[in-house]
Coordinates of C-alpha atoms in Angstrom, one line a residue:
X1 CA -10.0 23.4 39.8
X2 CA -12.6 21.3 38.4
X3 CA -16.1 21.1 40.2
X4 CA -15.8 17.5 39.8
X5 CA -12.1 17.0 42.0
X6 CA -11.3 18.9 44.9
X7 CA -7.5 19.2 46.4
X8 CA -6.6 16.3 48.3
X9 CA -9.5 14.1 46.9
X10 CA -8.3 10.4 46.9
X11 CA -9.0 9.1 43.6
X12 CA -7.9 6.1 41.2
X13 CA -6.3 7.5 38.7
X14 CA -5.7 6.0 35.0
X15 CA -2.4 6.4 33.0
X16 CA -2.2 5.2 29.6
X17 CA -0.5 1.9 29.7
X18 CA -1.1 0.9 33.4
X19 CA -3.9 -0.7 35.6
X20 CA -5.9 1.7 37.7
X21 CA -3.7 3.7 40.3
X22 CA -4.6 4.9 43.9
X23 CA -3.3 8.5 44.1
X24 CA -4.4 12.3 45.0
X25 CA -5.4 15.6 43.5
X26 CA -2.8 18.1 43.8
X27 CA -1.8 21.5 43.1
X28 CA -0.2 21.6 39.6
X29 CA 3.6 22.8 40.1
X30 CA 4.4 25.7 38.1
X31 CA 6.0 24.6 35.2
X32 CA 3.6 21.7 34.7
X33 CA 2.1 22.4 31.1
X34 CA -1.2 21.4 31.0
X35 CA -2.3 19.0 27.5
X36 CA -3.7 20.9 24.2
X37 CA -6.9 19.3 25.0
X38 CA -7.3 20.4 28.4
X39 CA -10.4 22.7 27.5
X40 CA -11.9 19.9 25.9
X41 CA -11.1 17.2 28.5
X42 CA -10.9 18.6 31.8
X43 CA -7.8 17.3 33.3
X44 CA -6.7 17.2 37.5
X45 CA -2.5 16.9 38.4
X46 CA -2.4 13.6 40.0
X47 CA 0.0 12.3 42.8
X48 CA 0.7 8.6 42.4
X49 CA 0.8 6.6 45.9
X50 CA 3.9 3.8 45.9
X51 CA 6.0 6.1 43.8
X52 CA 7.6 9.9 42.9
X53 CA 5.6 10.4 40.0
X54 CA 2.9 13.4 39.0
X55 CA 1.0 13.2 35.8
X56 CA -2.0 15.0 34.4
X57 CA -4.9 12.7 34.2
X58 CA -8.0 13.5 32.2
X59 CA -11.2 13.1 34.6
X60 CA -13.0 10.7 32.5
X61 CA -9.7 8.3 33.6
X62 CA -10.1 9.2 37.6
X63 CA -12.5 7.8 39.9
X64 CA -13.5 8.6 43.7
X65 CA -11.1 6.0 46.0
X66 CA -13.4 5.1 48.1
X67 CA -15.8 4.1 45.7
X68 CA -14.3 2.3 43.5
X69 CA -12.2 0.6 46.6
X70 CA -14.0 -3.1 46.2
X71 CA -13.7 -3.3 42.4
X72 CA -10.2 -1.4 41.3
X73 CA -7.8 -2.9 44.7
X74 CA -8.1 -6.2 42.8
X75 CA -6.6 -4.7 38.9
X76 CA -3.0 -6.1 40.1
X77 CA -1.8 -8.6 41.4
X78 CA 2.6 -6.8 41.2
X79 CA 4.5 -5.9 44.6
X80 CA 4.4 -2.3 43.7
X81 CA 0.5 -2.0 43.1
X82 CA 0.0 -3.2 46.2
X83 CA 2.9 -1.4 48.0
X84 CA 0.6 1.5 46.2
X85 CA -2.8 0.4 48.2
X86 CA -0.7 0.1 51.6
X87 CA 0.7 3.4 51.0
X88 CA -2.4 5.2 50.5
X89 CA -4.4 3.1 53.3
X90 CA -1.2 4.4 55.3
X91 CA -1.8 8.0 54.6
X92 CA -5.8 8.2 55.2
X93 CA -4.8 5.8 58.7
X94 CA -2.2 8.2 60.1
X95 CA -2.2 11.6 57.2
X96 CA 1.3 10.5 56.2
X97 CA 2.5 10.0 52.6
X98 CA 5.2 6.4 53.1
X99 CA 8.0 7.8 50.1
X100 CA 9.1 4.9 47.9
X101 CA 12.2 3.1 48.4
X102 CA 13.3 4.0 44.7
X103 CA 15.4 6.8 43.6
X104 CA 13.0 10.3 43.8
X105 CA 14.8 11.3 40.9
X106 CA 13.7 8.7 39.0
X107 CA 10.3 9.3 38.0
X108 CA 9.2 6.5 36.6
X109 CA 11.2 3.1 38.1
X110 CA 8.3 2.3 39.5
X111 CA 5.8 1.8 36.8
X112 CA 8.9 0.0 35.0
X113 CA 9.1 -2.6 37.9
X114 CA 5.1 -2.7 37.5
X115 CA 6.0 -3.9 33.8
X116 CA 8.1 -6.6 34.3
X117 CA 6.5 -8.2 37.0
X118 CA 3.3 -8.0 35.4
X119 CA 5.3 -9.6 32.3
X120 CA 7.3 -12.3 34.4
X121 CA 4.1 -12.9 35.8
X122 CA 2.9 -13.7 32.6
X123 CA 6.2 -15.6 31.7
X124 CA 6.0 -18.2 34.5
X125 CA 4.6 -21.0 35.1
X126 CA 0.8 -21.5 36.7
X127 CA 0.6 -24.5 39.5
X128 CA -2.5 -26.1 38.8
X129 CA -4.1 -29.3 40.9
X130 CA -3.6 -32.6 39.1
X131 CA -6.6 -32.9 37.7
X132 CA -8.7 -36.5 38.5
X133 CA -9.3 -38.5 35.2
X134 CA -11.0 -42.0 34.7
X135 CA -8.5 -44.6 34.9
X136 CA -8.3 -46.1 31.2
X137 CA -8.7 -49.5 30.4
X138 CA -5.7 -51.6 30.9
X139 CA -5.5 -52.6 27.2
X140 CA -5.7 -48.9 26.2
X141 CA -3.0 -47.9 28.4
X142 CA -0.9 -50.7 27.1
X143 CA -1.2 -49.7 23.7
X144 CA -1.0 -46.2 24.2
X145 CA 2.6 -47.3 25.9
X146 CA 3.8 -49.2 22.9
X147 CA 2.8 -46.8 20.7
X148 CA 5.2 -43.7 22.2
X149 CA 8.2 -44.9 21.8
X150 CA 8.0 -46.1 18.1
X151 CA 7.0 -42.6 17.5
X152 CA 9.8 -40.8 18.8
X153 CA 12.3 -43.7 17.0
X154 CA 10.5 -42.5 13.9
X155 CA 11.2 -38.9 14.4
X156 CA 14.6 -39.5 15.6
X157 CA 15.4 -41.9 12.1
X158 CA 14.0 -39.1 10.2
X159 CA 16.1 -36.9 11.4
X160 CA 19.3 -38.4 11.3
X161 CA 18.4 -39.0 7.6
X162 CA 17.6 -35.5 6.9
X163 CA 20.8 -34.7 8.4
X164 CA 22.7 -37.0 6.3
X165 CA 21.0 -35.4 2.8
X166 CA 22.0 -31.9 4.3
X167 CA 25.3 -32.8 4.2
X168 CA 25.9 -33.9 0.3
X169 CA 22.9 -31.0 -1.1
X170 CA 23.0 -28.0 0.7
X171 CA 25.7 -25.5 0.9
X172 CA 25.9 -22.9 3.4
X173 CA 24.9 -20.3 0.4
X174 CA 21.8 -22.3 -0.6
X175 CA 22.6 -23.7 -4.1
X176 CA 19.5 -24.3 -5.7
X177 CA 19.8 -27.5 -7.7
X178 CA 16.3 -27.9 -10.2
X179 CA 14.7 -30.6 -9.2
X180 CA 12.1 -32.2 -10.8
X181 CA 8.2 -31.4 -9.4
X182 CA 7.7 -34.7 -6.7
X183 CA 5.1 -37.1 -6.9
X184 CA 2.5 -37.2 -4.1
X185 CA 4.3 -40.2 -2.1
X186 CA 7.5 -38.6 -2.3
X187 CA 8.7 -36.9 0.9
X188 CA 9.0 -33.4 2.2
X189 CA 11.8 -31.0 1.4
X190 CA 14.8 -31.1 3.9
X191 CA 14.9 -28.1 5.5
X192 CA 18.7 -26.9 5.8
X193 CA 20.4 -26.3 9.4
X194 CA 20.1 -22.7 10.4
X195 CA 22.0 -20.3 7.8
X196 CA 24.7 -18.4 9.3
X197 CA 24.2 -14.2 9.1
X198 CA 26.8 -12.9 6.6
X199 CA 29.3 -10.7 9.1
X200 CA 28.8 -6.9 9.0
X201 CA 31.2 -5.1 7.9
X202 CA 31.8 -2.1 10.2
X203 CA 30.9 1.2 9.6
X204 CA 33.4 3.9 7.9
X205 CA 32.1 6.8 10.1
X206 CA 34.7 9.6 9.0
X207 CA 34.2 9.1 5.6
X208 CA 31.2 11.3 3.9
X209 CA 29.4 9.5 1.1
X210 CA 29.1 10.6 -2.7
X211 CA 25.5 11.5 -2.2
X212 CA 26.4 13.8 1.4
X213 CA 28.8 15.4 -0.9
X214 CA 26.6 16.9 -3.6
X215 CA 23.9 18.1 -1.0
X216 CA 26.1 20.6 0.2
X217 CA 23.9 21.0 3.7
X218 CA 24.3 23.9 6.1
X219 CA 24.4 22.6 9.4
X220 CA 21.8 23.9 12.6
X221 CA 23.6 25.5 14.9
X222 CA 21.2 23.5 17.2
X223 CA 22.9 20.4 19.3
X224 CA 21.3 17.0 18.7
X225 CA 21.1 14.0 20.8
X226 CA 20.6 10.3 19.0
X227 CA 19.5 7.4 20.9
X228 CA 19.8 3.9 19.7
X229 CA 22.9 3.5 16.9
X230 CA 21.3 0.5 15.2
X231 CA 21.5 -0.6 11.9
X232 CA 19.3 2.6 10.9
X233 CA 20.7 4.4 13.6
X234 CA 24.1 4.0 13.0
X235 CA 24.1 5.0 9.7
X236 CA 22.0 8.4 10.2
X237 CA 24.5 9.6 13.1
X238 CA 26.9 9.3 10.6
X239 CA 25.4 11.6 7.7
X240 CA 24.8 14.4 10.7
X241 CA 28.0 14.5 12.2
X242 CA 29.8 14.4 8.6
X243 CA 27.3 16.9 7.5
X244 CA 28.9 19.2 10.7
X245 CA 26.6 18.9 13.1
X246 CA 26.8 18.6 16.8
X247 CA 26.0 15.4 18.0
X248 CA 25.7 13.8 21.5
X249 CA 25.2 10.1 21.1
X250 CA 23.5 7.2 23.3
X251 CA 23.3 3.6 22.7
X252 CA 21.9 0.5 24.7
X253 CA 25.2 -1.3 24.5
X254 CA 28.2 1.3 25.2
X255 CA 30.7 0.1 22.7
X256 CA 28.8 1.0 19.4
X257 CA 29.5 4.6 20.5
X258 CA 33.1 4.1 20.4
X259 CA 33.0 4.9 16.2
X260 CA 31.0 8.1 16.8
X261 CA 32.8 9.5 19.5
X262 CA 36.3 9.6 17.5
X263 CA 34.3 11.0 14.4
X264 CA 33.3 14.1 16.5
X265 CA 29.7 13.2 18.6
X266 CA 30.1 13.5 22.1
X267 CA 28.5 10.5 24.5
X268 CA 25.9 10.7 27.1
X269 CA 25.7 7.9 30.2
X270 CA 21.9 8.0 30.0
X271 CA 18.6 8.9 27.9
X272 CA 17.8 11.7 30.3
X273 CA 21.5 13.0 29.7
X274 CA 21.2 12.7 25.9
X275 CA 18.0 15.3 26.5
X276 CA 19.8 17.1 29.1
X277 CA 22.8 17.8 26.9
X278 CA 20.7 18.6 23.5
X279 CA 18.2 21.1 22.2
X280 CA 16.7 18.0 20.2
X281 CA 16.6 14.7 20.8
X282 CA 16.3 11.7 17.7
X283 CA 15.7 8.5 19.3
X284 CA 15.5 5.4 16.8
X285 CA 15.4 2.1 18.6
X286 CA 13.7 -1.5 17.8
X287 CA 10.2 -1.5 18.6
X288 CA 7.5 0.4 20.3
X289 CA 7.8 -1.1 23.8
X290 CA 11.2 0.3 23.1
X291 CA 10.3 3.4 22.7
X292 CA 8.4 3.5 25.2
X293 CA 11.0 2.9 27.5
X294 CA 13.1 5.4 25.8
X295 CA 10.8 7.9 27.4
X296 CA 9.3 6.3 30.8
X297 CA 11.9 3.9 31.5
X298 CA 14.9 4.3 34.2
X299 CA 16.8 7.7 33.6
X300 CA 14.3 8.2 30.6
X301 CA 13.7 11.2 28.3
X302 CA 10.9 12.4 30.6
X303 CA 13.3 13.4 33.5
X304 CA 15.5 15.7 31.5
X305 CA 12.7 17.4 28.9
X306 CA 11.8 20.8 29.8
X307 CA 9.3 23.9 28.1
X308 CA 10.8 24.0 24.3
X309 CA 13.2 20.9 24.4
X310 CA 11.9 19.0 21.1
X311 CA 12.0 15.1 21.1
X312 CA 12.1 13.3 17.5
X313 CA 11.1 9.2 17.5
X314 CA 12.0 7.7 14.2
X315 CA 11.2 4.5 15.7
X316 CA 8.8 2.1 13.6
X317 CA 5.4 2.5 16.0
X318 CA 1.7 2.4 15.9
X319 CA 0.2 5.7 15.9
X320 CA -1.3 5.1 19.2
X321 CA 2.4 4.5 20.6
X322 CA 3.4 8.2 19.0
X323 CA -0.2 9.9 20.5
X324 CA 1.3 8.5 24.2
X325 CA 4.7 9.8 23.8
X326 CA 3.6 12.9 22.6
X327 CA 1.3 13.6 25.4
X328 CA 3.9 12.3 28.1
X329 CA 5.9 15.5 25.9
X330 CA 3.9 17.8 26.0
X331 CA 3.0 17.2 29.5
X332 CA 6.6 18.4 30.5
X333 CA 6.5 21.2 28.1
X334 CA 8.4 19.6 25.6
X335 CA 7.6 19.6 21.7
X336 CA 7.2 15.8 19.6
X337 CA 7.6 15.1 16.2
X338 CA 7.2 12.0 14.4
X339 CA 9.6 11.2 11.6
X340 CA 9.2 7.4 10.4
X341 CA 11.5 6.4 7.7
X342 CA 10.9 4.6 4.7
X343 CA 14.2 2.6 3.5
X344 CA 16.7 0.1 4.4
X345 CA 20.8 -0.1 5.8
X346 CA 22.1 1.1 2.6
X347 CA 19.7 4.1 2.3
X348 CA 20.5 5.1 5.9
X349 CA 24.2 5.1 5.3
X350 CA 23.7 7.1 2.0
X351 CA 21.3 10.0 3.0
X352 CA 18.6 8.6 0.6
X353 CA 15.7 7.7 3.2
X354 CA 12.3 9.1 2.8
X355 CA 11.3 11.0 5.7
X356 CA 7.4 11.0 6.8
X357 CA 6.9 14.0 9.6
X358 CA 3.9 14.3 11.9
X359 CA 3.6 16.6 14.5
X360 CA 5.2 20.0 15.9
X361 CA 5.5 21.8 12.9
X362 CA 8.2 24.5 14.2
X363 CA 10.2 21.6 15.7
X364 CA 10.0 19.8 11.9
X365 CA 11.4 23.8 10.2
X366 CA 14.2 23.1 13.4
X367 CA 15.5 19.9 11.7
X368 CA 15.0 20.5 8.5
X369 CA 19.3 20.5 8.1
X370 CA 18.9 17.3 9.6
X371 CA 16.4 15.3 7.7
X372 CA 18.3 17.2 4.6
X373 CA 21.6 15.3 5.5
X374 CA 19.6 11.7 6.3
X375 CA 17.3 11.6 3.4
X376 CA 16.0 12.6 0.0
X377 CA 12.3 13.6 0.5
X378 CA 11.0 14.9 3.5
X379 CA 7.1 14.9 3.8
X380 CA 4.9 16.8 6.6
X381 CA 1.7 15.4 7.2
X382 CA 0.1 17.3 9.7
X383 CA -0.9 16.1 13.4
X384 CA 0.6 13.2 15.4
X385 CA -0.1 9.9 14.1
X386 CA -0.5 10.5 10.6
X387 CA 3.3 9.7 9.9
X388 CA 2.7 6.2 11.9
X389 CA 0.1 5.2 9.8
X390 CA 1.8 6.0 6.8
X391 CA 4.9 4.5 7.2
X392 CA 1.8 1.4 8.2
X393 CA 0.9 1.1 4.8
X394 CA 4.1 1.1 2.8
X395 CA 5.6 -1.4 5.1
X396 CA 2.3 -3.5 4.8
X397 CA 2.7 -3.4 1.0
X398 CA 6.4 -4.1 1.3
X399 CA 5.8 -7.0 3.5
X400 CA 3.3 -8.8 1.4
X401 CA 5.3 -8.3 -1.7
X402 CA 8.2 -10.2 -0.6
X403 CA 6.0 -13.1 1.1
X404 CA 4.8 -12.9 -2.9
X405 CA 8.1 -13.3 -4.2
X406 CA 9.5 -15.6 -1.7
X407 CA 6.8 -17.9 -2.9
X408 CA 7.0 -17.3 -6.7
X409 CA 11.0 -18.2 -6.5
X410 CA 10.5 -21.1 -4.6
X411 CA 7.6 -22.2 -6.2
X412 CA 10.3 -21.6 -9.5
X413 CA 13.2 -23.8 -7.7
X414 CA 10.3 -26.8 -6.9
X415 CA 9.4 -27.0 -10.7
X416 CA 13.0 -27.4 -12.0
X417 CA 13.5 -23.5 -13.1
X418 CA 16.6 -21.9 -12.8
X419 CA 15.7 -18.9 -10.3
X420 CA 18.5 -16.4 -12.0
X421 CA 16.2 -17.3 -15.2
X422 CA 13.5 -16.0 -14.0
X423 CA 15.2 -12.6 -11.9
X424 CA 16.6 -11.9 -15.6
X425 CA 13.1 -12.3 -17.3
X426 CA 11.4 -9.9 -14.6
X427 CA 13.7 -7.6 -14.3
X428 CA 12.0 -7.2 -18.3
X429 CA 8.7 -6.9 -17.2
X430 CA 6.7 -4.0 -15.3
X431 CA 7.2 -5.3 -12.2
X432 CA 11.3 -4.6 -11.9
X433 CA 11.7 -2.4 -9.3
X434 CA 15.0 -2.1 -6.8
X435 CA 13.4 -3.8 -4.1
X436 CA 12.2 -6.8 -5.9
X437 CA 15.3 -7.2 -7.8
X438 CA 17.5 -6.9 -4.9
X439 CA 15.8 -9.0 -2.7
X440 CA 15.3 -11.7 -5.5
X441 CA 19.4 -11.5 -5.6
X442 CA 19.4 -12.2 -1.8
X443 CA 17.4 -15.2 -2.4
X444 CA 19.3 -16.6 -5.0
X445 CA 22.8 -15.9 -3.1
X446 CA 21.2 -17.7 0.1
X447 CA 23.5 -15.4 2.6
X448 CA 20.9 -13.1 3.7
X449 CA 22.8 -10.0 5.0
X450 CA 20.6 -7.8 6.7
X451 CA 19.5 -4.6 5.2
X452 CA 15.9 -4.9 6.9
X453 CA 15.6 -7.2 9.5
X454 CA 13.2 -10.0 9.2
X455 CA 11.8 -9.1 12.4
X456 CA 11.2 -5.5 11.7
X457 CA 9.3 -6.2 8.9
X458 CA 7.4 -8.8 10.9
X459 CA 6.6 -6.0 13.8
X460 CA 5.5 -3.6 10.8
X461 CA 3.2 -6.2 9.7
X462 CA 1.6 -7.0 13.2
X463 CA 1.2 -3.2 13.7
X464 CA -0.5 -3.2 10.3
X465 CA -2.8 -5.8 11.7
X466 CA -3.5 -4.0 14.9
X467 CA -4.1 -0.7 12.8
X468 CA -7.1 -3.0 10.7
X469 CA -8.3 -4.1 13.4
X470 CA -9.2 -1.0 15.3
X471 CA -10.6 0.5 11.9
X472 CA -12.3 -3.1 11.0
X473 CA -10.7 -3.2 7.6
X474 CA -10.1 -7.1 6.4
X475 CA -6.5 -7.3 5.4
X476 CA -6.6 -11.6 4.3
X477 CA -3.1 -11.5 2.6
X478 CA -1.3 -9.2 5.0
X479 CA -2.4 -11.6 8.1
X480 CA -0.9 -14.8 6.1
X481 CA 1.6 -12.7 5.1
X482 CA 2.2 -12.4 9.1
X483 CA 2.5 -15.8 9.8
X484 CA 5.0 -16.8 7.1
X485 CA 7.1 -14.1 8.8
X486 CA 6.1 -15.2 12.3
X487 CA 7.5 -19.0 11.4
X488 CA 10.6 -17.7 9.6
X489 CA 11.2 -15.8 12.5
X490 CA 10.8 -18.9 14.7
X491 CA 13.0 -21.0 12.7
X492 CA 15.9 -18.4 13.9
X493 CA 15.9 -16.1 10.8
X494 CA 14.5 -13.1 12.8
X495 CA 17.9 -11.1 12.6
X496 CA 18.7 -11.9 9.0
X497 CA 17.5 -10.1 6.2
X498 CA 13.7 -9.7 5.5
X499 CA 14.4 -11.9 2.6
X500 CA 15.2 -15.3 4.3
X501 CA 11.0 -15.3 4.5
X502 CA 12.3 -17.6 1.8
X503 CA 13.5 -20.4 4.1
X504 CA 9.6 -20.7 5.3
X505 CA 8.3 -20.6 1.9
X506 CA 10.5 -22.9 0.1
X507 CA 11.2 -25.5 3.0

């Protein structure tokens, strides 16, 4: 034990992600790994009052209870926090530790709960006192009375105009009529009424594509658990079970798993039974609050990972997401690896992504079959984090190049060009590339089907942002870049394709 923390020391202890927590030093249970920086960063095995859970803490994150009583008892205002401060108040009253009215088993329900209050909190309303004003004059008032009205008739009549031009000059696929450039009286564009997603067709499972074919891939003898069969998902559990492997899949809503589970892949119930089940778990889910609950949510990965179990998020995060999971890993024994992915629908469904590793470098030689059958190029960059960023900056230059193009063609369309004109005269030039070409088709056609979701690209941007922000690097065109994506996404485009950043630009 540390000099600085003694067994049964009351503390406040910090965990990544959550407000200051009363709790207790503790003997470490046997199979508790300690973190690879433990020499560096001493570190004590914490009990957390209010809840089941244990969880090495470094000591630079704990602080004497007592002490720190005054200040840290007021860091939440959620039910559990302060069922927390009862608990522990309880114990040092009468020596009795009051167990939590949630499951034992699961280990982290509580901080979960501690989440969504703190967001609902967030989410509803504050009641604030009327506050007292100087009554206006009466003329003022008067005016400000007439005035109201005749400004919601005027909204109202512009509307049912704008309605009324939708009708004869837009069809659902976005013709683009060339019109001539507008003089400065004129009026605005009319933007069209939301654009219905094209329908996805479903996915052939059982049948291997051309590209799985000519890899000829010799399948782990290793059993692999997926989580999250989304549009990238979906399509990777489909290259490893048609590649032979041994598959056990879980996704958020059952159904999807229907597919998988007549192609071969066996189904768990939970997270925690996906890791149970597997020597290797993939997870690949929206976003990193996602993720994250992937690992510390209800019946999470954490429960199930034991020593050597290796855990694989291809989710699009931040590095500091990945650094958290990895320790929350590692903690358990477990091994992490990052493996972001650079590509869209198509490439997933293929085997053509490009794979960018970070991380446990004898879990990476483990799925090497794996990333074989889901991609074309497989990178290792070293230690957790790297991958993150990496995958950071291509999606930042991604991003901005489409905001760029999305302008260019409707900058095109507003001065009378024909937008197929000028696809067929860059597609000429340097600048063709399959991503700009496609894309540019997408925007022509009007339809929009999703091979990246707007909203992806959106959350790869903000991350991008947060990344700059933390290294105080200027990045001007990737923040307005942002925000052409933030209002496309607003305007109900969120789950289309990344290319209906059009809409915004053009409209």
């Amino acid at each position: 034990m540390s000099e600085g923390y003694k067994l049964g020391d009351l503390v406040w202890a910090k965990m990544k992600g959550f407000p200051p927590w009363p709790g207790r030093v503790e003997a470490p249970n046997p199979d508790s790994k300690k973190p690879a920086n433990a020499k560096k960063n001493p570190v004590q095995w914490i009990f957390f009052y209010g809840t089941s859970n244990y969880a090495w803490i470094e000591e630079s994150h704990i602080k004497p209870y007592h002490e720190y009583k005054d200040t840290l008892v007021k860091s939440s205002k959620t039910g559990q926090f302060k069922e927390a401060v009862e608990a522990i108040e309880e114990y040092i009253a009468n020596g009795e530790v009051r167990v939590p009215t949630n499951d034992v088993s699961d280990t982290n329900s509580v901080f979960d709960r501690l989440k969504e209050e703190e967001t609902s909190e967030k989410k509803s309303p504050k009641i604030t006192k009327p506050r007292k004003e100087p009554t206006p004059k009466t003329k003022r008032v008067d005016n400000s009375a007439e005035r109201r009205p005749a400004k919601k008739q005027r909204r109202e009549s512009s509307t049912s105009n704008s309605a009324s031009n939708r009708v004869g000059s837009v069809s659902p696929t976005l013709n683009h009529s060339p019109s001539p450039p507008r003089k400065s009286g004129s009026t605005l564009l009319n933007r069209p009424a939301n654009i219905a997603r094209p329908v996805t067709p479903p996915l052939d499972v059982e049948t291997l594509s051309q590209t799985l074919k000519e890899k000829n891939i010799m399948p782990s003898n290793l059993k692999f658990g997926f989580l999250g069969l989304g549009i990238m998902g979906s399509g990777i559990v489909k290259n490893l079970i048609n590649s032979g492997h041994s598959v056990i899949v879980w996704n958020r809503t059952q159904e999807k798993c229907a597919d998988f589970i007549k192609a071969g892949a066996e189904h768990g119930l939970t997270p925690s039974d996906v890791v149970l089940a597997a020597d290797i778990t993939f997870s690949c889910v929206a976003d990193p609050q996602a993720a994250k609950d992937m690992v510390f949510g209800n019946c999470g990965v954490l429960i199930e990972m034991t020593p050597n179990k290796g855990y694989v998020e291809m989710t699009g995060i931040d590095a500091e997401t990945s650094q958290d999971i990895a320790e929350a890993i590692n903690s358990k024994g477990g091994r992490y690896l990052e493996a972001q992915v650079q590509g869209s629908k198509t490439h997933a469904q293929e085997g053509t992504l490009v794979i960018l590793a970070a991380g446990d470098k004898s879990l990476f030689d483990e799925c090497h079959s794996c990333f074989e059958a889901m991609g074309k190029n497989t990178f290792y960059l070293g230690e957790v984090g790297n991958a993150s960023k990496m995958n950071l900056v291509l999606q930042l230059m991604a991003g901005v190049t489409l905001a760029g193009l999305a302008e260019s063609m409707a900058l095109a369309d507003r001065a009378g060009l024909q937008q197929k004109d000028v696809l067929e005269v860059l597609e000429l030039t340097s600048l063709a590339c399959p991503a700009i070409l496609d894309k540019g088709k997408a925007i022509i056609e009007g339809g929009f089907p999703t091979q990246l979701p707007l909203q992806h690209m959106q959350k790869d941007l903000r991350l991008s942002l947060g990344m700059s922000d933390q290294l105080e690097q200027p990045l001007p065109l990737a923040a307005a870049a942002n925000e052409v994506y933030k209002h496309a996404k607003r305007l109900g485009y969120g789950k289309h394709d990344a290319s209906a950043v059009y809409i915004r630009a053009r409209f």
